[in-house]
PDB file of C-alpha atoms in Angstrom:
ATOM      1  CA  UNK R 133       0.000   0.000   0.000  1.00  0.00           C
ATOM      2  CA  UNK R 134       0.900   3.667  -0.065  1.00  0.00           C
ATOM      3  CA  UNK R 135       3.114   4.844   2.759  1.00  0.00           C
ATOM      4  CA  UNK R 136       5.441   7.608   3.892  1.00  0.00           C
ATOM      5  CA  UNK R 137       8.533   7.187   6.027  1.00  0.00           C
ATOM      6  CA  UNK R 138      10.183  10.155   7.661  1.00  0.00           C
ATOM      7  CA  UNK R 139      13.051  10.489  10.074  1.00  0.00           C
ATOM      8  CA  UNK R 140      12.328  10.211  13.744  1.00  0.00           C
ATOM      9  CA  UNK R 141      12.723  13.193  15.963  1.00  0.00           C
ATOM     10  CA  UNK R 142      13.145  15.260  17.788  1.00  0.00           C
ATOM     11  CA  UNK R 143      15.556  17.209  15.682  1.00  0.00           C
ATOM     12  CA  UNK R 144      17.283  19.757  17.886  1.00  0.00           C
ATOM     13  CA  UNK R 145      19.091  22.666  16.259  1.00  0.00           C
ATOM     14  CA  UNK R 146      20.466  26.048  17.167  1.00  0.00           C
ATOM     15  CA  UNK R 147      19.072  29.127  15.490  1.00  0.00           C
ATOM     16  CA  UNK R 148      20.502  29.750  11.987  1.00  0.00           C
ATOM     17  CA  UNK R 149      21.523  26.098  11.547  1.00  0.00           C
ATOM     18  CA  UNK R 150      20.770  24.154   8.370  1.00  0.00           C
ATOM     19  CA  UNK R 151      17.780  21.830   8.483  1.00  0.00           C
ATOM     20  CA  UNK R 152      17.130  18.569   6.658  1.00  0.00           C
ATOM     21  CA  UNK R 153      14.200  16.298   7.449  1.00  0.00           C
ATOM     22  CA  UNK R 154      14.241  13.142   5.347  1.00  0.00           C
ATOM     23  CA  UNK R 155      11.104  11.723   3.749  1.00  0.00           C
ATOM     24  CA  UNK R 156      10.722   8.724   1.454  1.00  0.00           C
ATOM     25  CA  UNK R 157       7.551   7.247   0.053  1.00  0.00           C
ATOM     26  CA  UNK R 158       6.002   4.169  -1.482  1.00  0.00           C
ATOM     27  CA  UNK R 159       3.081   4.647  -3.848  1.00  0.00           C
ATOM     28  CA  UNK R 160       1.259   2.494  -6.365  1.00  0.00           C
ATOM     29  CA  UNK R 161       0.272   5.456  -8.523  1.00  0.00           C
ATOM     30  CA  UNK R 162       1.927   8.791  -9.303  1.00  0.00           C
ATOM     31  CA  UNK R 163       1.692  10.769  -6.074  1.00  0.00           C
ATOM     32  CA  UNK R 164       1.572  14.429  -5.249  1.00  0.00           C
ATOM     33  CA  UNK R 165       3.820  15.168  -2.297  1.00  0.00           C
ATOM     34  CA  UNK R 166       3.297  17.568   0.594  1.00  0.00           C
ATOM     35  CA  UNK R 167       4.866  18.909   3.714  1.00  0.00           C
ATOM     36  CA  UNK R 168       2.482  19.978   6.476  1.00  0.00           C
ATOM     37  CA  UNK R 169       3.474  21.778   9.666  1.00  0.00           C
ATOM     38  CA  UNK R 170       1.728  21.682  13.032  1.00  0.00           C
ATOM     39  CA  UNK R 171       2.600  24.479  15.436  1.00  0.00           C
ATOM     40  CA  UNK R 172       1.820  23.953  19.119  1.00  0.00           C
ATOM     41  CA  UNK R 173      -1.909  24.233  19.749  1.00  0.00           C
ATOM     42  CA  UNK R 174      -2.754  24.791  16.084  1.00  0.00           C
ATOM     43  CA  UNK R 175      -4.106  22.746  13.214  1.00  0.00           C
ATOM     44  CA  UNK R 176      -2.100  21.282  10.378  1.00  0.00           C
ATOM     45  CA  UNK R 177      -1.042  23.827   7.757  1.00  0.00           C
ATOM     46  CA  UNK R 178       0.215  23.125   4.281  1.00  0.00           C
ATOM     47  CA  UNK R 179       3.831  24.234   4.026  1.00  0.00           C
ATOM     48  CA  UNK R 180       4.647  23.263   0.444  1.00  0.00           C
ATOM     49  CA  UNK R 181       3.808  20.770  -2.267  1.00  0.00           C
ATOM     50  CA  UNK R 182       5.060  19.252  -5.520  1.00  0.00           C
ATOM     51  CA  UNK R 183       2.967  17.415  -8.057  1.00  0.00           C
ATOM     52  CA  UNK R 184       5.464  15.899 -10.479  1.00  0.00           C
ATOM     53  CA  UNK R 185       9.013  14.629 -10.669  1.00  0.00           C
ATOM     54  CA  UNK R 186      11.750  17.262 -10.296  1.00  0.00           C
ATOM     55  CA  UNK R 187       9.279  19.894  -9.086  1.00  0.00           C
ATOM     56  CA  UNK R 188      10.569  21.982  -6.208  1.00  0.00           C
ATOM     57  CA  UNK R 189       8.088  23.210  -3.650  1.00  0.00           C
ATOM     58  CA  UNK R 190       9.091  26.218  -1.579  1.00  0.00           C
ATOM     59  CA  UNK R 191       7.573  28.451   1.065  1.00  0.00           C
ATOM     60  CA  UNK R 192       8.831  30.545   3.998  1.00  0.00           C
ATOM     61  CA  UNK R 193      12.431  29.579   3.247  1.00  0.00           C
ATOM     62  CA  UNK R 194      11.662  25.843   3.213  1.00  0.00           C
ATOM     63  CA  UNK R 195      12.256  23.767   0.095  1.00  0.00           C
ATOM     64  CA  UNK R 196      11.682  20.189  -1.011  1.00  0.00           C
ATOM     65  CA  UNK R 197      12.333  18.561  -4.390  1.00  0.00           C
ATOM     66  CA  UNK R 198      10.279  15.664  -5.752  1.00  0.00           C
ATOM     67  CA  UNK R 199      12.827  12.941  -6.564  1.00  0.00           C
ATOM     68  CA  UNK R 200      11.140  10.063  -8.363  1.00  0.00           C
ATOM     69  CA  UNK R 201      14.345   8.081  -8.828  1.00  0.00           C
ATOM     70  CA  UNK R 202      14.947   7.944  -5.087  1.00  0.00           C
ATOM     71  CA  UNK R 203      11.250   8.213  -4.079  1.00  0.00           C
ATOM     72  CA  UNK R 204      12.155  11.063  -1.759  1.00  0.00           C
ATOM     73  CA  UNK R 205      10.911  14.526  -0.796  1.00  0.00           C
ATOM     74  CA  UNK R 206      13.354  15.813   1.799  1.00  0.00           C
ATOM     75  CA  UNK R 207      12.578  19.100   3.551  1.00  0.00           C
ATOM     76  CA  UNK R 208      15.382  21.676   3.830  1.00  0.00           C
ATOM     77  CA  UNK R 209      15.879  25.155   5.194  1.00  0.00           C
ATOM     78  CA  UNK R 210      19.100  27.068   5.119  1.00  0.00           C
ATOM     79  CA  UNK R 211      18.731  28.937   8.392  1.00  0.00           C
ATOM     80  CA  UNK R 212      16.140  27.928  10.958  1.00  0.00           C
ATOM     81  CA  UNK R 213      14.516  30.249  13.467  1.00  0.00           C
ATOM     82  CA  UNK R 214      13.086  29.606  16.904  1.00  0.00           C
ATOM     83  CA  UNK R 215       9.629  30.187  15.407  1.00  0.00           C
ATOM     84  CA  UNK R 216      10.130  27.144  13.133  1.00  0.00           C
ATOM     85  CA  UNK R 217       9.807  24.855  16.146  1.00  0.00           C
ATOM     86  CA  UNK R 218       6.903  22.583  15.285  1.00  0.00           C
ATOM     87  CA  UNK R 219       6.037  19.087  14.084  1.00  0.00           C
ATOM     88  CA  UNK R 220       6.524  18.502  10.359  1.00  0.00           C
ATOM     89  CA  UNK R 221       4.578  15.862   8.446  1.00  0.00           C
ATOM     90  CA  UNK R 222       5.401  14.511   5.016  1.00  0.00           C
ATOM     91  CA  UNK R 223       2.352  13.309   3.096  1.00  0.00           C
ATOM     92  CA  UNK R 224       1.192  12.083  -0.303  1.00  0.00           C
ATOM     93  CA  UNK R 225      -1.926  11.638  -2.363  1.00  0.00           C
ATOM     94  CA  UNK R 226      -2.144   9.424  -5.398  1.00  0.00           C
ATOM     95  CA  UNK R 227      -4.049   9.950  -8.599  1.00  0.00           C
ATOM     96  CA  UNK R 228      -5.902   6.663  -8.441  1.00  0.00           C
ATOM     97  CA  UNK R 229      -7.743   7.850  -5.359  1.00  0.00           C
ATOM     98  CA  UNK R 230      -8.750  11.123  -7.009  1.00  0.00           C
ATOM     99  CA  UNK R 231      -6.656  13.117  -4.533  1.00  0.00           C
ATOM    100  CA  UNK R 232      -9.140  12.260  -1.881  1.00  0.00           C
ATOM    101  CA  UNK R 233      -6.851  10.834   0.757  1.00  0.00           C
ATOM    102  CA  UNK R 234      -3.724  12.180   2.340  1.00  0.00           C
ATOM    103  CA  UNK R 235      -1.331   9.532   3.619  1.00  0.00           C
ATOM    104  CA  UNK R 236       0.935  10.948   6.314  1.00  0.00           C
ATOM    105  CA  UNK R 237       4.239  10.015   7.840  1.00  0.00           C
ATOM    106  CA  UNK R 238       4.571   9.852  11.605  1.00  0.00           C
ATOM    107  CA  UNK R 239       5.874  13.411  11.916  1.00  0.00           C
ATOM    108  CA  UNK R 240       9.216  14.887  12.962  1.00  0.00           C
ATOM    109  CA  UNK R 241       9.411  17.319  15.839  1.00  0.00           C
ATOM    110  CA  UNK R 242      11.841  20.210  15.320  1.00  0.00           C
ATOM    111  CA  UNK R 243      13.155  22.123  18.309  1.00  0.00           C
ATOM    112  CA  UNK R 244      15.144  25.277  17.602  1.00  0.00           C
ATOM    113  CA  UNK R 245      16.981  26.964  20.462  1.00  0.00           C
ATOM    114  CA  UNK R 246      18.227  30.578  20.497  1.00  0.00           C
TER     115      UNK R 246
ATOM    116  CA  UNK N 144     -12.169  34.683   7.074  1.00  0.00           C
ATOM    117  CA  UNK N 145     -13.015  31.825   9.382  1.00  0.00           C
ATOM    118  CA  UNK N 146     -11.147  28.599   8.944  1.00  0.00           C
ATOM    119  CA  UNK N 147     -12.307  25.096   9.770  1.00  0.00           C
ATOM    120  CA  UNK N 148     -13.634  24.906  13.302  1.00  0.00           C
ATOM    121  CA  UNK N 149     -14.191  21.862  15.468  1.00  0.00           C
ATOM    122  CA  UNK N 150     -16.004  21.351  18.739  1.00  0.00           C
ATOM    123  CA  UNK N 151     -15.483  20.433  21.408  1.00  0.00           C
ATOM    124  CA  UNK N 152     -11.733  20.938  21.473  1.00  0.00           C
ATOM    125  CA  UNK N 153     -11.400  18.412  24.293  1.00  0.00           C
ATOM    126  CA  UNK N 154     -13.664  15.546  25.245  1.00  0.00           C
ATOM    127  CA  UNK N 155     -13.287  13.076  28.075  1.00  0.00           C
ATOM    128  CA  UNK N 156     -15.560  10.054  27.953  1.00  0.00           C
ATOM    129  CA  UNK N 157     -15.974   6.983  30.085  1.00  0.00           C
ATOM    130  CA  UNK N 158     -15.579   3.702  28.291  1.00  0.00           C
ATOM    131  CA  UNK N 159     -18.884   2.701  26.755  1.00  0.00           C
ATOM    132  CA  UNK N 160     -20.230   6.226  26.311  1.00  0.00           C
ATOM    133  CA  UNK N 161     -21.238   7.626  22.955  1.00  0.00           C
ATOM    134  CA  UNK N 162     -19.604  10.826  21.707  1.00  0.00           C
ATOM    135  CA  UNK N 163     -20.317  13.276  18.887  1.00  0.00           C
ATOM    136  CA  UNK N 164     -17.655  15.479  17.368  1.00  0.00           C
ATOM    137  CA  UNK N 165     -18.592  18.458  15.215  1.00  0.00           C
ATOM    138  CA  UNK N 166     -16.838  20.009  12.242  1.00  0.00           C
ATOM    139  CA  UNK N 167     -17.705  23.335  10.598  1.00  0.00           C
ATOM    140  CA  UNK N 168     -15.851  23.508   7.277  1.00  0.00           C
ATOM    141  CA  UNK N 169     -14.859  26.636   5.420  1.00  0.00           C
ATOM    142  CA  UNK N 170     -17.918  28.156   3.790  1.00  0.00           C
ATOM    143  CA  UNK N 171     -18.360  26.951   0.241  1.00  0.00           C
ATOM    144  CA  UNK N 172     -15.979  24.013   0.506  1.00  0.00           C
ATOM    145  CA  UNK N 173     -17.673  20.963  -0.917  1.00  0.00           C
ATOM    146  CA  UNK N 174     -15.172  18.330   0.206  1.00  0.00           C
ATOM    147  CA  UNK N 175     -14.811  17.327   3.841  1.00  0.00           C
ATOM    148  CA  UNK N 176     -12.475  14.798   5.428  1.00  0.00           C
ATOM    149  CA  UNK N 177     -12.075  13.216   8.850  1.00  0.00           C
ATOM    150  CA  UNK N 178      -8.733  11.931  10.118  1.00  0.00           C
ATOM    151  CA  UNK N 179      -7.671  10.209  13.335  1.00  0.00           C
ATOM    152  CA  UNK N 180      -4.302  11.074  14.862  1.00  0.00           C
ATOM    153  CA  UNK N 181      -3.067   8.805  17.617  1.00  0.00           C
ATOM    154  CA  UNK N 182      -0.433  10.101  20.005  1.00  0.00           C
ATOM    155  CA  UNK N 183       2.950  10.365  18.316  1.00  0.00           C
ATOM    156  CA  UNK N 184       1.559   9.328  14.938  1.00  0.00           C
ATOM    157  CA  UNK N 185       0.549  11.010  11.737  1.00  0.00           C
ATOM    158  CA  UNK N 186      -3.120  11.520  10.882  1.00  0.00           C
ATOM    159  CA  UNK N 187      -4.901   8.573   9.323  1.00  0.00           C
ATOM    160  CA  UNK N 188      -7.800   8.924   6.917  1.00  0.00           C
ATOM    161  CA  UNK N 189     -11.237   7.965   8.185  1.00  0.00           C
ATOM    162  CA  UNK N 190     -13.838   9.167   5.715  1.00  0.00           C
ATOM    163  CA  UNK N 191     -14.597  11.635   2.913  1.00  0.00           C
ATOM    164  CA  UNK N 192     -17.686  13.615   1.907  1.00  0.00           C
ATOM    165  CA  UNK N 193     -18.462  15.507  -1.241  1.00  0.00           C
ATOM    166  CA  UNK N 194     -21.381  17.720  -0.341  1.00  0.00           C
ATOM    167  CA  UNK N 195     -23.733  15.449   1.589  1.00  0.00           C
ATOM    168  CA  UNK N 196     -22.545  12.253  -0.081  1.00  0.00           C
ATOM    169  CA  UNK N 197     -20.138  10.041   1.826  1.00  0.00           C
ATOM    170  CA  UNK N 198     -17.935   8.786  -1.015  1.00  0.00           C
ATOM    171  CA  UNK N 199     -15.294   6.957   0.947  1.00  0.00           C
ATOM    172  CA  UNK N 200     -15.507   5.487   4.438  1.00  0.00           C
ATOM    173  CA  UNK N 201     -12.833   2.882   4.062  1.00  0.00           C
ATOM    174  CA  UNK N 202     -10.796   4.265   6.985  1.00  0.00           C
ATOM    175  CA  UNK N 203     -13.473   3.970   9.651  1.00  0.00           C
ATOM    176  CA  UNK N 204     -11.999   1.433  12.096  1.00  0.00           C
ATOM    177  CA  UNK N 205     -15.230  -0.261  13.126  1.00  0.00           C
ATOM    178  CA  UNK N 206     -18.991  -0.049  12.848  1.00  0.00           C
ATOM    179  CA  UNK N 207     -18.973   1.960  16.059  1.00  0.00           C
ATOM    180  CA  UNK N 208     -17.807   4.917  13.989  1.00  0.00           C
ATOM    181  CA  UNK N 209     -20.365   6.830  11.974  1.00  0.00           C
ATOM    182  CA  UNK N 210     -20.112  10.142  10.132  1.00  0.00           C
ATOM    183  CA  UNK N 211     -22.733  12.306   8.516  1.00  0.00           C
ATOM    184  CA  UNK N 212     -23.060  15.589   6.665  1.00  0.00           C
ATOM    185  CA  UNK N 213     -26.789  15.853   6.022  1.00  0.00           C
ATOM    186  CA  UNK N 214     -26.907  19.323   4.443  1.00  0.00           C
ATOM    187  CA  UNK N 215     -23.494  19.338   2.840  1.00  0.00           C
ATOM    188  CA  UNK N 216     -21.906  21.711   5.321  1.00  0.00           C
ATOM    189  CA  UNK N 217     -21.494  20.815   9.018  1.00  0.00           C
ATOM    190  CA  UNK N 218     -20.366  17.257   9.685  1.00  0.00           C
ATOM    191  CA  UNK N 219     -20.592  15.104  12.786  1.00  0.00           C
ATOM    192  CA  UNK N 220     -18.417  12.129  13.638  1.00  0.00           C
ATOM    193  CA  UNK N 221     -20.113   9.847  16.110  1.00  0.00           C
ATOM    194  CA  UNK N 222     -18.411   7.109  18.062  1.00  0.00           C
ATOM    195  CA  UNK N 223     -20.613   4.641  19.869  1.00  0.00           C
ATOM    196  CA  UNK N 224     -19.598   2.613  22.924  1.00  0.00           C
ATOM    197  CA  UNK N 225     -16.182   4.282  23.086  1.00  0.00           C
ATOM    198  CA  UNK N 226     -13.146   2.176  23.869  1.00  0.00           C
ATOM    199  CA  UNK N 227      -9.767   3.230  25.215  1.00  0.00           C
ATOM    200  CA  UNK N 228      -8.163   2.659  21.827  1.00  0.00           C
ATOM    201  CA  UNK N 229     -10.420   5.389  20.425  1.00  0.00           C
ATOM    202  CA  UNK N 230      -8.405   7.977  22.370  1.00  0.00           C
ATOM    203  CA  UNK N 231      -6.862  10.246  19.757  1.00  0.00           C
ATOM    204  CA  UNK N 232      -7.112  13.654  18.137  1.00  0.00           C
ATOM    205  CA  UNK N 233      -9.824  13.751  15.490  1.00  0.00           C
ATOM    206  CA  UNK N 234      -9.073  16.158  12.665  1.00  0.00           C
ATOM    207  CA  UNK N 235     -11.465  17.591  10.157  1.00  0.00           C
ATOM    208  CA  UNK N 236     -10.363  19.133   6.871  1.00  0.00           C
ATOM    209  CA  UNK N 237     -12.189  20.793   4.013  1.00  0.00           C
ATOM    210  CA  UNK N 238     -11.177  21.476   0.452  1.00  0.00           C
ATOM    211  CA  UNK N 239     -12.483  23.556  -2.395  1.00  0.00           C
ATOM    212  CA  UNK N 240     -13.129  21.733  -5.612  1.00  0.00           C
ATOM    213  CA  UNK N 241     -10.279  22.019  -8.136  1.00  0.00           C
ATOM    214  CA  UNK N 242     -10.593  25.323  -9.901  1.00  0.00           C
ATOM    215  CA  UNK N 243     -11.677  27.240  -6.841  1.00  0.00           C
ATOM    216  CA  UNK N 244      -9.297  29.186  -4.665  1.00  0.00           C
ATOM    217  CA  UNK N 245      -5.632  29.712  -5.388  1.00  0.00           C
ATOM    218  CA  UNK N 246      -4.460  27.586  -8.293  1.00  0.00           C
ATOM    219  CA  UNK N 247      -1.266  26.623  -6.534  1.00  0.00           C
ATOM    220  CA  UNK N 248      -3.115  25.013  -3.667  1.00  0.00           C
ATOM    221  CA  UNK N 249      -6.297  23.915  -5.410  1.00  0.00           C
ATOM    222  CA  UNK N 250      -5.980  20.457  -3.956  1.00  0.00           C
ATOM    223  CA  UNK N 251      -5.044  21.700  -0.511  1.00  0.00           C
ATOM    224  CA  UNK N 252      -6.971  20.400   2.454  1.00  0.00           C
ATOM    225  CA  UNK N 253      -7.495  23.012   5.191  1.00  0.00           C
ATOM    226  CA  UNK N 254      -7.414  21.484   8.635  1.00  0.00           C
ATOM    227  CA  UNK N 255      -9.240  22.368  11.808  1.00  0.00           C
ATOM    228  CA  UNK N 256      -7.533  22.410  15.235  1.00  0.00           C
ATOM    229  CA  UNK N 257      -8.873  18.965  16.101  1.00  0.00           C
ATOM    230  CA  UNK N 258     -10.811  17.435  18.967  1.00  0.00           C
ATOM    231  CA  UNK N 259      -8.759  15.547  21.532  1.00  0.00           C
ATOM    232  CA  UNK N 260     -10.776  12.576  22.761  1.00  0.00           C
ATOM    233  CA  UNK N 261      -9.697  10.779  25.909  1.00  0.00           C
ATOM    234  CA  UNK N 262     -11.528   7.595  26.856  1.00  0.00           C
ATOM    235  CA  UNK N 263     -11.075   6.528  30.445  1.00  0.00           C
TER     236      UNK N 263
END
């Protein structure tokens, strides 16, 4: 079945450090890929997305590139801030479900200290 | 500019009680989803509505779970005879049909803050 695997956390970084959160996927169809973020006490928010191979999604300084050959969609940011502390979820939808279902990874908690 | 709202935000139930969780989607959104998020896990799909029609309920874990959206807007997730394993955060999301809203995020699902259910 379709699944998403992302690195376990927590990831602890100092402010201005470089961030990578790894995400790989397994899908029977051709998925769209997403990163969602969940700040403390808030709902899930879409951070970025990519719908086809080699697409790069970007938002708020975060980037992720859809790599079909390695079935990966790693999240990166060049310089993290304390306000980036949150839980990050990698997710996919596949065309054969009509984009109806999101399949999520288990989430990676990021803690950024001043 | 209200987003998706859910109520109650927290619910404590004794094992065996029935509970009802409410979701108010963004006005005009025709698609509505329910997800279950266990502690330390990612959300898992439960069911999907397009307007009042429940098109996919393959994720509902048992026949104790029932969802409805009778007028195509507000939705209620009902859990009968709650069990401890039902303890989780229940998330609701809505989505505009493709073609509505910003093109870049036309398939985006907008999530509510969730209802945390604790079954004692």
